[in-house]
mmCIF file of C-alpha atoms and ligand atoms in Angstrom:
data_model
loop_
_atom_site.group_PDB
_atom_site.id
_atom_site.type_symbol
_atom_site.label_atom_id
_atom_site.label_comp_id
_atom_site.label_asym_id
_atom_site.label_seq_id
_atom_site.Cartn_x
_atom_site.Cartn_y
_atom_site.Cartn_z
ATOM 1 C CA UNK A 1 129.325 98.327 83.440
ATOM 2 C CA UNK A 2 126.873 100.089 85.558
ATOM 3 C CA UNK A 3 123.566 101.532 83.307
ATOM 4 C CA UNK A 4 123.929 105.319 82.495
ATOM 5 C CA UNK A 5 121.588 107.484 84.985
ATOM 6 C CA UNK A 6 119.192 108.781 82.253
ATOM 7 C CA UNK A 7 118.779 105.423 80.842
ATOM 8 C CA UNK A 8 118.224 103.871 84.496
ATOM 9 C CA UNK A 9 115.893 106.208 85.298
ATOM 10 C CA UNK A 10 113.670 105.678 82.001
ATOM 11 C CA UNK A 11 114.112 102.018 83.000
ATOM 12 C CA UNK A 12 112.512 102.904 86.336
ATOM 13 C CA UNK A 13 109.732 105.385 85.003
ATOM 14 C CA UNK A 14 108.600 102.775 82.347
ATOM 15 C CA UNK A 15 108.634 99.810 84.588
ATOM 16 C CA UNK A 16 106.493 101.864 86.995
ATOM 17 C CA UNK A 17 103.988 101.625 84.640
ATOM 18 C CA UNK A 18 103.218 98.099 84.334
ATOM 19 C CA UNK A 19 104.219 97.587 88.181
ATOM 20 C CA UNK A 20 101.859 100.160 88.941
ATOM 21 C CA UNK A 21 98.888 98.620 87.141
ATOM 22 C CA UNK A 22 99.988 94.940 88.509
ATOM 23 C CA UNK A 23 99.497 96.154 92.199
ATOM 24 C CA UNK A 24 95.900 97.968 91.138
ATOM 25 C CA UNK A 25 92.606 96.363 91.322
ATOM 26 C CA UNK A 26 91.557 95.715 87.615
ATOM 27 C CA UNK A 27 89.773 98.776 85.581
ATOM 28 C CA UNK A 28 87.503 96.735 84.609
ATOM 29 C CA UNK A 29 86.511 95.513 88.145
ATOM 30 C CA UNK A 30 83.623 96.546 89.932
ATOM 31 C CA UNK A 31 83.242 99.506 91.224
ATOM 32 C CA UNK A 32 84.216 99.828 87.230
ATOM 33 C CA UNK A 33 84.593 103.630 88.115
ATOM 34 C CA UNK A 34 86.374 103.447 90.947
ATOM 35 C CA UNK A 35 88.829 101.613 89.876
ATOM 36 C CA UNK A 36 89.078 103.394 86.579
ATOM 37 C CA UNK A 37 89.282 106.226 88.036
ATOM 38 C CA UNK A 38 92.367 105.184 90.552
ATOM 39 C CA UNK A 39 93.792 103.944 87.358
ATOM 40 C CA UNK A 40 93.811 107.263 85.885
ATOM 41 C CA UNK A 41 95.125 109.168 88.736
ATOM 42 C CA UNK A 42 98.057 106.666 88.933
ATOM 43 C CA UNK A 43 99.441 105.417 85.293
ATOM 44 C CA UNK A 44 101.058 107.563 82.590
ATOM 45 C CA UNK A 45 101.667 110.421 84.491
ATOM 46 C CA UNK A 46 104.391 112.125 86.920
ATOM 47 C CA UNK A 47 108.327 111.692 87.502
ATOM 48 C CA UNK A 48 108.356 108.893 90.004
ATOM 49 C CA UNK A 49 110.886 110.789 91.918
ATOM 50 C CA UNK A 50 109.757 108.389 94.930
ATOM 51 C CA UNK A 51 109.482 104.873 93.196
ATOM 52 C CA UNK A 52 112.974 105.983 91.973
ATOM 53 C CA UNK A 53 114.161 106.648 95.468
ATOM 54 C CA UNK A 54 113.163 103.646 96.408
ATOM 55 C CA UNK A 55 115.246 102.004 93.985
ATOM 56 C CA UNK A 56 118.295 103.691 94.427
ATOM 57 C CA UNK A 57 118.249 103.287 98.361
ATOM 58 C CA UNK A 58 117.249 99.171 98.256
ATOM 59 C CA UNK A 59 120.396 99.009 95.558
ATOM 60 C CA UNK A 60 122.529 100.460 98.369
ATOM 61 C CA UNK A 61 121.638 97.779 100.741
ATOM 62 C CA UNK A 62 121.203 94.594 97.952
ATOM 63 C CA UNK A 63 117.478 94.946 98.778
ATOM 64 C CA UNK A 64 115.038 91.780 96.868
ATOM 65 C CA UNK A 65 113.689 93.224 93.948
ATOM 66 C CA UNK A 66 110.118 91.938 95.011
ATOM 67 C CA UNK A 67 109.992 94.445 98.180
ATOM 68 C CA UNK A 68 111.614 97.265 96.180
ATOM 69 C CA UNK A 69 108.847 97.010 93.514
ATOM 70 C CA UNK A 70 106.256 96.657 95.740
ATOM 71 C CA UNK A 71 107.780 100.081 98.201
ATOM 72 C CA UNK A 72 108.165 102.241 94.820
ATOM 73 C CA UNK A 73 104.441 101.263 94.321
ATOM 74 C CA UNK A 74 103.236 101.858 97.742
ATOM 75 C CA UNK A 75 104.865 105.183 98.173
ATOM 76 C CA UNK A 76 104.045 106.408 94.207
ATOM 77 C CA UNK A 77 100.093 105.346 95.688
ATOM 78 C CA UNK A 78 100.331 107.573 98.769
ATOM 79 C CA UNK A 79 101.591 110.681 96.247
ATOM 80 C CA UNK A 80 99.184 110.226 93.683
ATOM 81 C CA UNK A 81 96.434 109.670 96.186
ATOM 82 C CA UNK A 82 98.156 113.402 97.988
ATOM 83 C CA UNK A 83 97.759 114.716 94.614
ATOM 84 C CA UNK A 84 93.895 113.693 93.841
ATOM 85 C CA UNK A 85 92.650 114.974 97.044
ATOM 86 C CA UNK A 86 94.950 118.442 97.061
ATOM 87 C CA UNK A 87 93.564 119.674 93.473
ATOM 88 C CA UNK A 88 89.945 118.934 94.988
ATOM 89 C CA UNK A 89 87.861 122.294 95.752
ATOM 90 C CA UNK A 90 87.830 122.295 99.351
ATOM 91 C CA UNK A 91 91.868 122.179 99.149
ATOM 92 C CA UNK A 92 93.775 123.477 96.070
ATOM 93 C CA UNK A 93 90.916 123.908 93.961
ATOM 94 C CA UNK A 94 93.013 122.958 90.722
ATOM 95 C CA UNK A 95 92.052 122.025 87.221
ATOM 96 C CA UNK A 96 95.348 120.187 85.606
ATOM 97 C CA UNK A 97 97.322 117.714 86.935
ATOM 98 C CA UNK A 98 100.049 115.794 85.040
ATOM 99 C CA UNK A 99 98.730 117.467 81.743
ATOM 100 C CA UNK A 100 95.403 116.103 82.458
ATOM 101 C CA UNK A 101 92.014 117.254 84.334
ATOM 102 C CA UNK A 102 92.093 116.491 87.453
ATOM 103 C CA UNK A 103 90.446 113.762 88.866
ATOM 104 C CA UNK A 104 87.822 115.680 90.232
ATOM 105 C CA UNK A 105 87.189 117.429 86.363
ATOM 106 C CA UNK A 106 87.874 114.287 84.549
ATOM 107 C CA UNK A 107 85.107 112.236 86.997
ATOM 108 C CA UNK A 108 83.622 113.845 89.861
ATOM 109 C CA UNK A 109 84.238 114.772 93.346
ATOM 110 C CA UNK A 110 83.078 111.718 95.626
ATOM 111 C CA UNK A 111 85.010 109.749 93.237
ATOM 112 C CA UNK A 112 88.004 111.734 93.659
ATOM 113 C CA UNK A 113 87.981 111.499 97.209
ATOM 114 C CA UNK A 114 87.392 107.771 97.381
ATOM 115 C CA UNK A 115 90.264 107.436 94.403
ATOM 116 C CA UNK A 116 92.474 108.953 97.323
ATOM 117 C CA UNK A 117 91.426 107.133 99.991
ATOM 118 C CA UNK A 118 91.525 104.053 98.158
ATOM 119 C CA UNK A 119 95.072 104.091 96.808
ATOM 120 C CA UNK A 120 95.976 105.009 100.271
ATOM 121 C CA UNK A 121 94.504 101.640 101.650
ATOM 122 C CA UNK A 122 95.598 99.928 97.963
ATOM 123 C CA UNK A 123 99.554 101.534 99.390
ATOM 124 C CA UNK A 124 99.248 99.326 102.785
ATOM 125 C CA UNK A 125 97.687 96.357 101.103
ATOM 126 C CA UNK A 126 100.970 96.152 98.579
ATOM 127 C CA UNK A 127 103.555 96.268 101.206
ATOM 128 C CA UNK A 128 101.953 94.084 103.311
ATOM 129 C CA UNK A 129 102.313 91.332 100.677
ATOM 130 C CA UNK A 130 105.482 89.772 99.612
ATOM 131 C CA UNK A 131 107.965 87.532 100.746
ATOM 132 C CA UNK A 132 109.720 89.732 103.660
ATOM 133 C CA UNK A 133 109.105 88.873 107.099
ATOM 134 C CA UNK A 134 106.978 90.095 109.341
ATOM 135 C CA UNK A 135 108.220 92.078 111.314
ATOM 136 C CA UNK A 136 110.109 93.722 108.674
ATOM 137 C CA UNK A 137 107.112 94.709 107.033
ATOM 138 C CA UNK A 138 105.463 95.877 110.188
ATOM 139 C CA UNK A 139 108.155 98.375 110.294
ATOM 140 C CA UNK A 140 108.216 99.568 106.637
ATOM 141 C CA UNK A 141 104.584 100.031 107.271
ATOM 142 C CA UNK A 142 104.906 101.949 109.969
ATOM 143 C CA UNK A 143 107.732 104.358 108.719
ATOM 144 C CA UNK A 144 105.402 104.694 105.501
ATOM 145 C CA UNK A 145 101.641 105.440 107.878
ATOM 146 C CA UNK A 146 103.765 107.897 109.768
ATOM 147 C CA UNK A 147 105.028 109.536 107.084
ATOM 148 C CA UNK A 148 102.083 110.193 105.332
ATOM 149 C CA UNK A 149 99.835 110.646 108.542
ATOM 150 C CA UNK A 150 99.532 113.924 110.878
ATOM 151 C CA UNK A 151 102.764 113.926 111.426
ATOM 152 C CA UNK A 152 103.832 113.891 108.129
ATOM 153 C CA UNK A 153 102.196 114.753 104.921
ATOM 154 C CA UNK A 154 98.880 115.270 106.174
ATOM 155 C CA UNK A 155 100.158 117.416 108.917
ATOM 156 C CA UNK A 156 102.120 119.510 106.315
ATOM 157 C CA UNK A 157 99.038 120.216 104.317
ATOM 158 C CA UNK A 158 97.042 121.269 107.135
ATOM 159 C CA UNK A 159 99.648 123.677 108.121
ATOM 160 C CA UNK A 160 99.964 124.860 104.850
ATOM 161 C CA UNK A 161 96.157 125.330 104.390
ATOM 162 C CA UNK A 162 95.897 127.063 107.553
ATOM 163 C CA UNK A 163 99.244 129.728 105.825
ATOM 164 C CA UNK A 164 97.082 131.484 103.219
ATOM 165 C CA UNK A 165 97.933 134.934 103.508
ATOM 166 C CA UNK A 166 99.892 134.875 106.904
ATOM 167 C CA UNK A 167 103.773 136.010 106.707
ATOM 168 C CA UNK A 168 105.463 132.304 107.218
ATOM 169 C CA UNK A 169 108.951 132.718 109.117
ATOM 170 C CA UNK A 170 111.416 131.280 106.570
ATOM 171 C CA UNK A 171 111.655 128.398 109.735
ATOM 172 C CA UNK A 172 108.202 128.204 109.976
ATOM 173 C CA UNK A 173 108.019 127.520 105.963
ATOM 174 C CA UNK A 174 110.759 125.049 106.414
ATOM 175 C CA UNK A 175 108.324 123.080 109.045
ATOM 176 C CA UNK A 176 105.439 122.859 106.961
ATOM 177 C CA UNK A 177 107.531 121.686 103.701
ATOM 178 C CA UNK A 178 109.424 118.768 105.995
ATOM 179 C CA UNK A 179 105.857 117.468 106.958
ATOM 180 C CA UNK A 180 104.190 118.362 103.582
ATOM 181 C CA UNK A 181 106.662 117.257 101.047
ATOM 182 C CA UNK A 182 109.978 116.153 102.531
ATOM 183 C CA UNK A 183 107.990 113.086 105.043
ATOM 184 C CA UNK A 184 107.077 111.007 102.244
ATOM 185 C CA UNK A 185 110.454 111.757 100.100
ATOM 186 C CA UNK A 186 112.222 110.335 103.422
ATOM 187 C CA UNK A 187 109.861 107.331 103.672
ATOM 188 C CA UNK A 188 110.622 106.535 100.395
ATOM 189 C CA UNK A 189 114.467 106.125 101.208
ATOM 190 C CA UNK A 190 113.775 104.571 104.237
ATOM 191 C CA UNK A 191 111.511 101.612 102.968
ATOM 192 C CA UNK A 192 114.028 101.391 99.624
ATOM 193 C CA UNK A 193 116.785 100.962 102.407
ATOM 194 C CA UNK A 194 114.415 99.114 105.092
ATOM 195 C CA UNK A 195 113.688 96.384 102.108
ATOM 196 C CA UNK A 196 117.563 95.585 102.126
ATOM 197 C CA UNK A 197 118.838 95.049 105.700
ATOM 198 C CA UNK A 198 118.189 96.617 109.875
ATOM 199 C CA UNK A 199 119.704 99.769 109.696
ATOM 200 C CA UNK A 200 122.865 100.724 112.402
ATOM 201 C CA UNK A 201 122.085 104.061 113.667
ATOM 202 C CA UNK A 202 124.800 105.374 111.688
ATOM 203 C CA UNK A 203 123.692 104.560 108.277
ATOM 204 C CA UNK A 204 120.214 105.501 109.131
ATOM 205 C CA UNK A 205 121.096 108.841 110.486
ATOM 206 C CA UNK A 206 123.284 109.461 107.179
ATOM 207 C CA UNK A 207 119.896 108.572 105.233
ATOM 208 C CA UNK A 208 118.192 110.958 107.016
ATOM 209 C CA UNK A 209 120.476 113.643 106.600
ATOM 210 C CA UNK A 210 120.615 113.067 103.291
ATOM 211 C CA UNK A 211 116.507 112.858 103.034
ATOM 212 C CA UNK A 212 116.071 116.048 104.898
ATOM 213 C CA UNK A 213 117.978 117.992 102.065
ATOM 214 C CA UNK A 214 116.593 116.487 99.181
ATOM 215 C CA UNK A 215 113.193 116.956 100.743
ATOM 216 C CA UNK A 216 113.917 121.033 101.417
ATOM 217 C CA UNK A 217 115.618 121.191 97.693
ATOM 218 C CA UNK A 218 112.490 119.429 96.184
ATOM 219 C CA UNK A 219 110.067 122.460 97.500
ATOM 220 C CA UNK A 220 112.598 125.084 97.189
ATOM 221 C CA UNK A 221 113.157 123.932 93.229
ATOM 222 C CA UNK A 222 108.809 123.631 93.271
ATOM 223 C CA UNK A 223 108.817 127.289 94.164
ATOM 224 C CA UNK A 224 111.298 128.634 92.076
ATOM 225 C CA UNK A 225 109.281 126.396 89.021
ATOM 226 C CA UNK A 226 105.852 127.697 90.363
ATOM 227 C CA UNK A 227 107.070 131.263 89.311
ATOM 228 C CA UNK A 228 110.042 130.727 86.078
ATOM 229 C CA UNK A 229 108.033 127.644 84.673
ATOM 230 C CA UNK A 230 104.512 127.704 82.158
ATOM 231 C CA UNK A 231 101.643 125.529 82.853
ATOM 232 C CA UNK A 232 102.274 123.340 79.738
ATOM 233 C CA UNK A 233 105.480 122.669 80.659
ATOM 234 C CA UNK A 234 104.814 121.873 84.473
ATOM 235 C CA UNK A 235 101.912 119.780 83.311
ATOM 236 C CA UNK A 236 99.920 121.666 86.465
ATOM 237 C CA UNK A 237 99.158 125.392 86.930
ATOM 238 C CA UNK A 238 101.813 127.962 86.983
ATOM 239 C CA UNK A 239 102.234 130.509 89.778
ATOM 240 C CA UNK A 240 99.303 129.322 91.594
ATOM 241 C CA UNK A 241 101.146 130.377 94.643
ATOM 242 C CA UNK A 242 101.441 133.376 94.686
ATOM 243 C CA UNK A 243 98.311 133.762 93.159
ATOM 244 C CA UNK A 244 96.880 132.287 96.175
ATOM 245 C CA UNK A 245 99.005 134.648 98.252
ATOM 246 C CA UNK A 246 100.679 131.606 99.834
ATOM 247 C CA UNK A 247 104.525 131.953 101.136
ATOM 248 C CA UNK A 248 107.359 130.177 99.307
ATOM 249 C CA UNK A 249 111.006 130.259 99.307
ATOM 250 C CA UNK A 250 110.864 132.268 96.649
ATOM 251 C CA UNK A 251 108.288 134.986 98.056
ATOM 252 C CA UNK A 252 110.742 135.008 101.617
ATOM 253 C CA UNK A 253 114.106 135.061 99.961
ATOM 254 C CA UNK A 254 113.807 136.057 96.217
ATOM 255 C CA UNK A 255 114.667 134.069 93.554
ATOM 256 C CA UNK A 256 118.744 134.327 93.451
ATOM 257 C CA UNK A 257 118.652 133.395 97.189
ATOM 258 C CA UNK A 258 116.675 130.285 96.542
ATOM 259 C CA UNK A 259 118.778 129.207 93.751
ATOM 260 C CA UNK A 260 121.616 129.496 96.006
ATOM 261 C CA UNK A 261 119.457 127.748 98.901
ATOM 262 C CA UNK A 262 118.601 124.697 96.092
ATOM 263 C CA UNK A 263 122.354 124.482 95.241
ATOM 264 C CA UNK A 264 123.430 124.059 98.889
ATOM 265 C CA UNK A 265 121.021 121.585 99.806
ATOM 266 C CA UNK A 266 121.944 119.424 96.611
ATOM 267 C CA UNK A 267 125.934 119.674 98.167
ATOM 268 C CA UNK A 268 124.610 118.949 101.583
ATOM 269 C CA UNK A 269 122.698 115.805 100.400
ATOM 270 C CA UNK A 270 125.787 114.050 98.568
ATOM 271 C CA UNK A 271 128.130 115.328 101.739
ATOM 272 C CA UNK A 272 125.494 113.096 103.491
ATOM 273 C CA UNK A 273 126.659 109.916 101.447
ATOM 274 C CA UNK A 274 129.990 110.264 101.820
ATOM 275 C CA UNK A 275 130.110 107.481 104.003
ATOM 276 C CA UNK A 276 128.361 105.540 101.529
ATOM 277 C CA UNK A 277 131.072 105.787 98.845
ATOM 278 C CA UNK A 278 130.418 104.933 95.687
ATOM 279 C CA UNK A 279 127.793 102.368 96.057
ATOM 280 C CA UNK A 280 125.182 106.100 96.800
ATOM 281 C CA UNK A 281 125.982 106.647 93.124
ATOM 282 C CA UNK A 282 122.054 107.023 92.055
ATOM 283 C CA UNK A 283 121.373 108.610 95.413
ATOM 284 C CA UNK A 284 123.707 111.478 94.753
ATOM 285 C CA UNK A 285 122.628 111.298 90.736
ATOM 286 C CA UNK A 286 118.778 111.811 92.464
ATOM 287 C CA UNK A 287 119.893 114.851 94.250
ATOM 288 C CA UNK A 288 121.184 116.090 91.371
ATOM 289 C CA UNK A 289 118.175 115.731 89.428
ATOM 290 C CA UNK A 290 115.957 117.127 92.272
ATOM 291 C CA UNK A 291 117.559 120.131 92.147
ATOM 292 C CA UNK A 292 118.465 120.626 88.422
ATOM 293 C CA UNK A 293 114.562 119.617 87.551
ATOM 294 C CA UNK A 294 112.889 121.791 84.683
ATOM 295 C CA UNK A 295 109.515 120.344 85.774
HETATM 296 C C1 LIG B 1 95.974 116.136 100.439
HETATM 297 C C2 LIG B 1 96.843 114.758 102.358
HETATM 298 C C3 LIG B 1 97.079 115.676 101.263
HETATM 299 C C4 LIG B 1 98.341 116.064 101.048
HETATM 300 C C5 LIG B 1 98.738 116.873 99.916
HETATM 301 C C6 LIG B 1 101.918 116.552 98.408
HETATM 302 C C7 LIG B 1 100.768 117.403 98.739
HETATM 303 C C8 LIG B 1 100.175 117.217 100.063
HETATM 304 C C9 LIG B 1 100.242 118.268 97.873
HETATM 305 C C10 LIG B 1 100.755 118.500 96.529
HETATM 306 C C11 LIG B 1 100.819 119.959 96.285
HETATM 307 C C12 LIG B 1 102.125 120.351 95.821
HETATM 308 C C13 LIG B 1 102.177 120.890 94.451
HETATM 309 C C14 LIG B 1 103.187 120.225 96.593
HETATM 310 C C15 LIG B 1 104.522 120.646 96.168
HETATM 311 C C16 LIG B 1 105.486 119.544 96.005
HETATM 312 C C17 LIG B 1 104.925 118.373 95.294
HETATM 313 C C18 LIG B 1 104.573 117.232 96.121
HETATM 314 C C19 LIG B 1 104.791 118.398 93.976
HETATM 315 C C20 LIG B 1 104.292 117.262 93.187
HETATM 316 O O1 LIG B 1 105.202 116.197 93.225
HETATM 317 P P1 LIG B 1 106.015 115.758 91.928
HETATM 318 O O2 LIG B 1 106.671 116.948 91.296
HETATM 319 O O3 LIG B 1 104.803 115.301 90.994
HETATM 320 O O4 LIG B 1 106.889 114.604 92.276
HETATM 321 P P2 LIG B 1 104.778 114.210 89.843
HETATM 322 O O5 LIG B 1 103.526 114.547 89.065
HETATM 323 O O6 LIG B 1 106.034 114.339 89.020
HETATM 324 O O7 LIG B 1 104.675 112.872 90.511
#
């Protein structure tokens, strides 16, 4: 009988942990701060939404368990890594992070920034290995650089640095969460489903439908946290947003209208898997937890 989904997802988180810190450079390697320091932006810490998209993607495709494990800790490395250098001064200037000081608080700045540019390198480094073939891994790589490059993630957060104070369109807000937030969510499907088989153009289009929503309900569900959520509970600062004046769903349409927004997207991502059947069982159980999130 299959696992329940809470008890598959603990399985996941806590298995992340000791995955996580077998694909790190030793803490006690030199640089002994360096690495220290990646440690503690990495372990004990976060939801693994990605790592656990990963998963639930390769299972749809019979995926080996050795390129799943080493794609949930690749992508988990680019989104820490996204998180160390976004709470640093010259971006998000922020002082908790997964209930802890931020890297930059808990160490110091130049090690923060190397911390991120490490685990980014560290990311490449683990998919590389392994026993796929080459070319296969070429192409994960690729999906993953793109996704977190200008034209992803990193693209996102310039657009969204650039947004302080300027009246988004709700299309324009769309744009920069895609890039910002949503590339990386897709990329983690992708390589979970890359891992298993070449996709047909049909079941990678259905992937990507179903990515795109997920990836909008993730930062629709952020907002509407950033503003009904406490700090303790997030585990980061509360209503930084709109402290910082910057436009969310939430500022554009109000909070009933993003609710509504959040609930549509969650539909619209398991209407994606239809085709799927049964086998997108944790996919559609992911949506559902992306949206119905209380942190
Ligand atoms: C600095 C290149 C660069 C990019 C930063 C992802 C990102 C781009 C910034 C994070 C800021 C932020 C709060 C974005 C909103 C959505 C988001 C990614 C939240 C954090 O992800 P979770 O909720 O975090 O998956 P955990 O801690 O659970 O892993």
């Amino acid at each position: 009988m299959k696992q329940d989904f809470a008890g598959w997802r603990k399985a996941v988180q806590s298995e992340m942990e000791a995955l996580l810190l077998s694909h790190l450079p030793k803490a006690d390697a030199l640089p002994k701060r360096l690495h220290e320091a990646m440690h503690y932006a990495v372990l004990d810490g976060g939801k693994r939404v990605r790592p656990l998209l990963v998963f639930a993607a390769g299972e749809l495709f019979d995926a080996p368990r050795d390129a799943l494990e080493r794609s949930a800790c690749a992508v988990e490395m680019i989104h820490a890594y996204s998180l160390v250098h976004d709470d640093m001064p010259c971006m998000d200037d922020d002082d908790l992070r997964r209930g802890k000081p931020t890297v930059h608080k808990r160490y110091d700045e130049a090690t923060a920034l190397l911390v991120g540019d490490a685990l980014q390198s560290q990311a490449f480094e683990v998919v590389a290995g392994g026993g796929l073939d080459a070319l296969r891994k070429v192409a994960m790589m690729s999906c993953l650089a793109r996704a977190a490059g200008s034209r992803g993630m990193c693209g996102g957060q310039a657009i969204d640095l650039d947004s302080v104070g300027i009246a988004l369109s709700r299309e324009q807000l769309e744009q920069m969460h895609r890039l910002k937030t949503g590339a990386l969510l897709e990329a983690s499907v992708m390589l979970g489903a890359m891992a298993g088989k070449s996709l047909q153009d049909s079941e990678a289009g259905a992937l990507h439908a179903y990515s795109a929503s997920i990836g909008l309900a993730f930062q629709v569900v952020d907002d509407i946290l950033d503003t009904t959520a406490d700090s303790v509970t997030l585990g980061k600062t509360a209503g930084k947003d709109a402290a910082n004046n910057k436009p969310t769903y939430v500022s554009i349409l109000g909070l009933d209208e993003s609710l509504a927004l959040a609930e549509k997207l969650r539909q619209d991502a398991h209407e994606a898997l239809r085709p799927f059947g049964h086998r997108a069982l944790r996919l559609g159980e992911l949506a559902d937890l992306i949206v119905q999130r209380t942190t």
